[in-house]
Short mmCIF file of C-alpha atoms and ligand atoms in Angstrom, two decimals:
data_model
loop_
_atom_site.label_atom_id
_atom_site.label_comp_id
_atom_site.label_asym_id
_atom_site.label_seq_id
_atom_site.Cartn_x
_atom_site.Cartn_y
_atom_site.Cartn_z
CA UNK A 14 -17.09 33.30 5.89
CA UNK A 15 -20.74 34.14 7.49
CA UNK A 16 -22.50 31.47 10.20
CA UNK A 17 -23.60 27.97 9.60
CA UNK A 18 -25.74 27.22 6.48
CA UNK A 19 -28.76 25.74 7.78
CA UNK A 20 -30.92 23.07 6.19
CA UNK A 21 -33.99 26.17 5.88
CA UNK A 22 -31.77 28.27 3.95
CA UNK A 23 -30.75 25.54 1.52
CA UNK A 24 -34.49 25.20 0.87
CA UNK A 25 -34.72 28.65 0.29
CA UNK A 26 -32.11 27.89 -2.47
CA UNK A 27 -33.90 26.41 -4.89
CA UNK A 28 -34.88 28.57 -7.66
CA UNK A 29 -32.70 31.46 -6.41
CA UNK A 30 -29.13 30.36 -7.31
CA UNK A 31 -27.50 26.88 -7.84
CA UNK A 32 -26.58 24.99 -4.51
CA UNK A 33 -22.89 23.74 -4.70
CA UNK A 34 -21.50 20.48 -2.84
CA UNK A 35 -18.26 18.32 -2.90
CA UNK A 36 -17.09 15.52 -1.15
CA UNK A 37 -14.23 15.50 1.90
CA UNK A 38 -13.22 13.27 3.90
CA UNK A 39 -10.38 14.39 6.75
CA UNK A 40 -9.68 17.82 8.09
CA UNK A 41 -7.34 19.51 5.56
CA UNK A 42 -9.49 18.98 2.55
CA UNK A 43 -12.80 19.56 4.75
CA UNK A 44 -11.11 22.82 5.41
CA UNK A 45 -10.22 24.34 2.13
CA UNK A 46 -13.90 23.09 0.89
CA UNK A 47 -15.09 25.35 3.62
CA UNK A 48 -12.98 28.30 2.89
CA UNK A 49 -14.59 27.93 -0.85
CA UNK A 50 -17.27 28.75 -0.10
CA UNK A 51 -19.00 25.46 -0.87
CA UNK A 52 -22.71 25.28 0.50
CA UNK A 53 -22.38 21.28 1.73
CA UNK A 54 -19.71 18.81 2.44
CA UNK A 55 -20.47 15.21 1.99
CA UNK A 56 -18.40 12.65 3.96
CA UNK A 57 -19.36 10.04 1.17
CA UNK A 58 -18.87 6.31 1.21
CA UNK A 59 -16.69 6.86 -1.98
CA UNK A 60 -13.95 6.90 0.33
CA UNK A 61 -13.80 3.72 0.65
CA UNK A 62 -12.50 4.07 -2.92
CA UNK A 63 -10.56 7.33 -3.07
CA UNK A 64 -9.19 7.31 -0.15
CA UNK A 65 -9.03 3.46 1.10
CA UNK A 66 -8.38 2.22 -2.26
CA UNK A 67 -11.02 -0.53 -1.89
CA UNK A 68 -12.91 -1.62 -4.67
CA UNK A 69 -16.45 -1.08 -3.50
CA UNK A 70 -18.14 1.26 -1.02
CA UNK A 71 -20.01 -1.52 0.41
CA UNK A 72 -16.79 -2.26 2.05
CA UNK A 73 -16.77 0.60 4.52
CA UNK A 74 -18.78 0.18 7.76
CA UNK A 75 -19.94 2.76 10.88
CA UNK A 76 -16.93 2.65 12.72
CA UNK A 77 -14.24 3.95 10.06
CA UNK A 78 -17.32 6.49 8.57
CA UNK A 79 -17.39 8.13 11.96
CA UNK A 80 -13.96 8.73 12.13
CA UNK A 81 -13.84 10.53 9.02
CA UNK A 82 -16.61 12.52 9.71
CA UNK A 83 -15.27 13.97 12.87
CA UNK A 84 -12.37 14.90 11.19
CA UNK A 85 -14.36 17.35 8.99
CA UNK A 86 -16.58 18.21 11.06
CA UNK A 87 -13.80 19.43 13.22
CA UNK A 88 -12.46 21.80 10.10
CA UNK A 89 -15.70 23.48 9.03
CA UNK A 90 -17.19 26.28 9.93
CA UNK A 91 -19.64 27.60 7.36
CA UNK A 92 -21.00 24.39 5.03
CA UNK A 93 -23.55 21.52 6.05
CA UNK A 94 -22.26 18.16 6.80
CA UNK A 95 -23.78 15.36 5.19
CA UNK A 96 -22.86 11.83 6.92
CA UNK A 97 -23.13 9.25 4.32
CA UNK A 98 -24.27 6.41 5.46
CA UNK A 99 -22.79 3.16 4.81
CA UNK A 100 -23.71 -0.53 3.53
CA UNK A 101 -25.68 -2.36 6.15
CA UNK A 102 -25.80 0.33 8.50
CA UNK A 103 -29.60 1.45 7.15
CA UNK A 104 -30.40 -1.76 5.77
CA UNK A 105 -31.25 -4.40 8.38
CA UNK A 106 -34.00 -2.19 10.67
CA UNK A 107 -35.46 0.82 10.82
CA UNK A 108 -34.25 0.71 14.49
CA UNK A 109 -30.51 -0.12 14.11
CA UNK A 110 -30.93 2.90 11.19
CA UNK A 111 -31.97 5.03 13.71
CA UNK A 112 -29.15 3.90 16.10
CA UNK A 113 -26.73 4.58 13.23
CA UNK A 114 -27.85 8.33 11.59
CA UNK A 115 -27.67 9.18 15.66
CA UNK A 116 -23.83 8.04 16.00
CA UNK A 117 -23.54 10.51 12.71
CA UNK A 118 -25.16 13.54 14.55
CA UNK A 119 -24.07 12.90 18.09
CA UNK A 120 -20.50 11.69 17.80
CA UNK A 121 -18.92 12.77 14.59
CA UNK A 122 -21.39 16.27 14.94
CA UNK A 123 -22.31 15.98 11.38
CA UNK A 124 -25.86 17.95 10.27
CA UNK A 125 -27.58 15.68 8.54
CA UNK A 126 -27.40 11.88 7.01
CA UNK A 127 -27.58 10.74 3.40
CA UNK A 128 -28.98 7.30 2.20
CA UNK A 129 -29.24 5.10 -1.22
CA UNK A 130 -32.56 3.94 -2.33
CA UNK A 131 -33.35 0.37 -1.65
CA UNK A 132 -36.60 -1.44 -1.45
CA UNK A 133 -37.15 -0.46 1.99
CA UNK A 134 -36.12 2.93 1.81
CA UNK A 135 -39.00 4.56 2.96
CA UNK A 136 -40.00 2.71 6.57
CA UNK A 137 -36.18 3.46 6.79
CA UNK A 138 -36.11 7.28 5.71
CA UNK A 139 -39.32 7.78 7.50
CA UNK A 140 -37.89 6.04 11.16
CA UNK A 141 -34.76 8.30 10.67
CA UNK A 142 -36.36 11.95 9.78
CA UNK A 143 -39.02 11.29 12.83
CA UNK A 144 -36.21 11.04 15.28
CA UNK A 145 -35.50 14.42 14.10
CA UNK A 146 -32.29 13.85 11.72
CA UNK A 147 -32.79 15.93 8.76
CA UNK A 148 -32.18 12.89 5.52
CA UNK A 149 -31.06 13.76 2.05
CA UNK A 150 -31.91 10.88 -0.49
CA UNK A 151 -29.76 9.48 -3.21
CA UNK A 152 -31.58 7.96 -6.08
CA UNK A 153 -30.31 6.63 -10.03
CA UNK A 154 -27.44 5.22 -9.88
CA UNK A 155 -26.81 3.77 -6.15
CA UNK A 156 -23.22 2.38 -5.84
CA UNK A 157 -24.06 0.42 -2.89
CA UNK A 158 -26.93 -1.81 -4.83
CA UNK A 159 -25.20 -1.34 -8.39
CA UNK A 160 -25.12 -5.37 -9.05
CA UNK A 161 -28.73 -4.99 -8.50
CA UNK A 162 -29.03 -2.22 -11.03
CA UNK A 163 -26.60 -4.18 -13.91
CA UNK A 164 -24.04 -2.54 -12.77
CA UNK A 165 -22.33 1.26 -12.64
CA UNK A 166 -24.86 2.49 -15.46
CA UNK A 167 -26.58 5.51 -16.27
CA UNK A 168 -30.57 4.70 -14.63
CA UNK A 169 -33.93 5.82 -15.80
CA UNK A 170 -33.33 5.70 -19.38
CA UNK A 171 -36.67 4.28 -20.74
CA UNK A 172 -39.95 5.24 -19.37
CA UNK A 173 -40.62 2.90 -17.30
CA UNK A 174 -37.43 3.20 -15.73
CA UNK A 175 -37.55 6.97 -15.23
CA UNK A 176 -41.33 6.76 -14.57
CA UNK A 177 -40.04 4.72 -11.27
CA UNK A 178 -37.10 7.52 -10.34
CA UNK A 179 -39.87 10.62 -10.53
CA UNK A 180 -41.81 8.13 -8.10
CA UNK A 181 -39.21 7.27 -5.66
CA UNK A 182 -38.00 11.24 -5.62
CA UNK A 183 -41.65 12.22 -5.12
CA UNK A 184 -42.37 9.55 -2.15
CA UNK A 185 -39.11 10.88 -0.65
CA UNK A 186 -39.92 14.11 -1.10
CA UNK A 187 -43.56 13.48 0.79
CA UNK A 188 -41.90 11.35 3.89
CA UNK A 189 -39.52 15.00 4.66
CA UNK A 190 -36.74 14.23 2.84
CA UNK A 191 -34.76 17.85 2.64
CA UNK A 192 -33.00 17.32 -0.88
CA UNK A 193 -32.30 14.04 -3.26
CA UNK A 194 -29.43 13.35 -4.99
CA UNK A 195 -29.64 12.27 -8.57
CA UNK A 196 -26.41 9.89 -9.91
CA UNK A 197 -26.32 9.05 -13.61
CA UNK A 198 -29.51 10.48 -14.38
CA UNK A 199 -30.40 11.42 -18.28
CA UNK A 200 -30.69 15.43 -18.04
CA UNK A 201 -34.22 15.18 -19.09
CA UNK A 202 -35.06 13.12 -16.52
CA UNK A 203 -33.47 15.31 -13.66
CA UNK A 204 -35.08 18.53 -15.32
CA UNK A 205 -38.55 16.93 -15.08
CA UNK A 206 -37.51 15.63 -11.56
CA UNK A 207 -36.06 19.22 -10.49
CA UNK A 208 -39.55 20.72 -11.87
CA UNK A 209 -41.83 18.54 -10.22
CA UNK A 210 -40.35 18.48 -6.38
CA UNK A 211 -40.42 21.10 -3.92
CA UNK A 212 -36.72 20.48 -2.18
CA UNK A 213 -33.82 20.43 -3.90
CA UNK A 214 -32.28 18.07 -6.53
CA UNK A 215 -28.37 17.56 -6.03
CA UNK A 216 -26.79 16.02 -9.45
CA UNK A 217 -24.06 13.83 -10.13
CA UNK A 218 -23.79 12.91 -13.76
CA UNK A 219 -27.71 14.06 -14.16
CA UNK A 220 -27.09 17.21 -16.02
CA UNK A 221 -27.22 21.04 -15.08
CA UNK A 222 -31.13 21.33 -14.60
CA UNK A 223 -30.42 19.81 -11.14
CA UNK A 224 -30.75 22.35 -8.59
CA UNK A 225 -27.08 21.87 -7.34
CA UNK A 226 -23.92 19.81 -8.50
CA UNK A 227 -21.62 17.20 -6.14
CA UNK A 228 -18.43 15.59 -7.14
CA UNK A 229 -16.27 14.14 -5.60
CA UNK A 230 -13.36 15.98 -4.53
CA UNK A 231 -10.55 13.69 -5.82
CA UNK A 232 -11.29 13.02 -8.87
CA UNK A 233 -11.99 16.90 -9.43
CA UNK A 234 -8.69 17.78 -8.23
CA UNK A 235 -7.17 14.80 -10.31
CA UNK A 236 -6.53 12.99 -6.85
CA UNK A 237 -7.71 9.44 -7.98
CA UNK A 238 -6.27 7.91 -10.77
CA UNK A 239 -7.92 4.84 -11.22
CA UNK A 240 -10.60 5.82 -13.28
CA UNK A 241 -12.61 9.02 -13.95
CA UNK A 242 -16.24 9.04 -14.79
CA UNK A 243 -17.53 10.85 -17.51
CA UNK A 244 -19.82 13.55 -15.28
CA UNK A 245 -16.44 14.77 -14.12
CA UNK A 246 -14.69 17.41 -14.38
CA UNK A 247 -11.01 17.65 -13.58
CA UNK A 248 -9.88 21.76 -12.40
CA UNK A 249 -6.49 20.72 -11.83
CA UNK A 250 -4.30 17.51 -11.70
CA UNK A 251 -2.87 17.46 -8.17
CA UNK A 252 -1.71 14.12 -8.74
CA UNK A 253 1.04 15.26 -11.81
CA UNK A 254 1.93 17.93 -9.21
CA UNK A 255 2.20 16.06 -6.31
CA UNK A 256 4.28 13.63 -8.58
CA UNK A 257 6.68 16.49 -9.80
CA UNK A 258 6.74 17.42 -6.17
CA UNK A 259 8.10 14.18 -5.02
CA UNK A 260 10.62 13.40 -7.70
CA UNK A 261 12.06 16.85 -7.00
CA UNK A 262 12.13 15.81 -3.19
CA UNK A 263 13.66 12.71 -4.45
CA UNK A 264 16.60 14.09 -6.34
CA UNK A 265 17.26 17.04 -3.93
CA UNK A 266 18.04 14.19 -1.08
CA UNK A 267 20.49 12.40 -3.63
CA UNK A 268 21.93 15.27 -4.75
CA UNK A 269 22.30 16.73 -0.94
CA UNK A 270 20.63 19.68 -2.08
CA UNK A 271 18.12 19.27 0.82
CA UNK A 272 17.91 20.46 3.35
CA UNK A 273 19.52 23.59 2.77
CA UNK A 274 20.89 26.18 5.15
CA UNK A 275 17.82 27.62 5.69
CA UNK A 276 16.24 24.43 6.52
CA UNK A 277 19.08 23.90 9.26
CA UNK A 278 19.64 23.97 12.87
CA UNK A 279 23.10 25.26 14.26
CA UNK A 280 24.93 24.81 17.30
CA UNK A 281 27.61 27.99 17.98
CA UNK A 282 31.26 27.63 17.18
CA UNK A 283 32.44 28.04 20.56
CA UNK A 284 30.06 25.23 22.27
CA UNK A 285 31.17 23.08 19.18
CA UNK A 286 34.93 23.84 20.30
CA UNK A 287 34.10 22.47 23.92
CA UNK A 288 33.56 19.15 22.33
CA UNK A 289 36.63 19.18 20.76
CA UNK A 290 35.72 19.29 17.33
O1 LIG B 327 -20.24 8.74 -1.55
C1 LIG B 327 -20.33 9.69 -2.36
O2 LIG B 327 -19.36 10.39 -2.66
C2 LIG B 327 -21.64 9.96 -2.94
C3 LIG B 327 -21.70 10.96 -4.05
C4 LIG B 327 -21.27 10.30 -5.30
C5 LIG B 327 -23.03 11.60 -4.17
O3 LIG B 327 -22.59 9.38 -2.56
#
């Protein structure tokens, strides 16, 4: 795989070709995403679900995002790495935000940072991007501040509604924003979106006028089996694998069928004899 996908040439993407992205969140899976071929990594808050098995994403904080992150950042080689940043960590200053998206950079060595829309997304965005930390938005559906949106719904589907989500991409898109993410989007509304900005739209569950695509990588690979959203799609169920896998594992050891020889470690006849056995 070439060098290091800069935030330039994913500009440069838009128009030419579709710009992919998935979600990873440790080294092994950060890896393989790599090796794909896949344009940007996101170390998403959703881990707090996929991987933590919490119910919310508000209920990851800086310390256990950072960990994560260095873990793929230590795998790839070729994609961008987006830091997600969590609940609270962008929220209470545009200081303390700062503070935060630098930890992302600095310590876990990701590219850039991603944040949700809230109300004062802008002084925020605008603080992070002029300490020089390249920002990719996220705008529709924001898991973080979904009670405040009635919940995990699609967004933006009267006027008004969408008239406020071509606003909020365009003012992102002014204060330097490099890309925006659009979750549960109608396709309409993402084309129109897509059209109007200069930078990238990413879309999850906004249709395939979106510039580029992100899922997240378990429930693509059939890793999460709590629920799976209707914007995904699954390419292979690892978990009925993994299952098989196990069971197998599991009747092998009853059955002392594993190990076999060829899994085992012997000791010569003759040093065996010395023991007297
Ligand atoms: O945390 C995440 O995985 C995300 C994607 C859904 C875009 O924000």
């Amino acid at each position: 795989m070439s060098e290091k996908i800069t935030i330039k040439q994913v500009l440069e993407l838009k128009g030419k070709r579709k710009i992919t992205m998935l979600t990873a969140y440790d080294y092994p899976l950060g890896s393989l995403v790599d090796q794909a071929g896949i344009d940007m990594i996101l170390v998403g808050d959703s881990l707090a679900n996929v991987v933590l098995g919490l119910d919310s994403t508000t209920k990851v904080g800086m310390n256990e995002m950072i960990i994560f992150a260095k873990a793929v950042t230590r795998a790839v080689k070729h994609a961008l790495v987006v830091g997600d940043m969590p609940f609270e960590s962008y929220q209470v200053n545009p200081q303390e935000s700062v503070k935060n998206a630098k930890r992302f950079i600095e310590e876990a060595k990701c590219d850039c940072v991603k944040l949700e829309w809230f109300d004062k997304c802008p002084e925020v965005t605008e603080a992070i991007i002029k300490s020089g930390i390249p920002v990719m938005a996220h705008i529709g559906l924001t898991p973080q501040t979904a009670d405040k949106l009635g919940g995990f719904k699609v967004q933006g589907k009267d006027a008004g509604a969408a008239q406020k989500l071509i606003d909020q991409a365009v003012a992102l898109e002014k204060l330097g924003c490099f890309a925006v993410v659009l979750e549960c989007v109608p396709d309409k509304i993402s084309g129109l979106i897509t059209k109007k900005l200069n930078i990238p739209t990413i879309g999850i569950g906004a249709g395939v006028d979106c510039d580029g695509q992100v899922l997240v990588i378990h429930d693509m690979v059939g890793l999460f089996q709590r629920y799976t959203p209707k914007f995904v799609k699954k390419y292979i169920d690892l978990s009925a694998m993994i299952l098989e896998a196990v069971k197998n594992y599991r009747d092998d050891v009853i059955d002392s069928k594993f190990p076999a020889a060829e899994h085992t470690f012997s000791i010569k006849k003759e040093e065996l004899e010395k023991l007297g056995k």
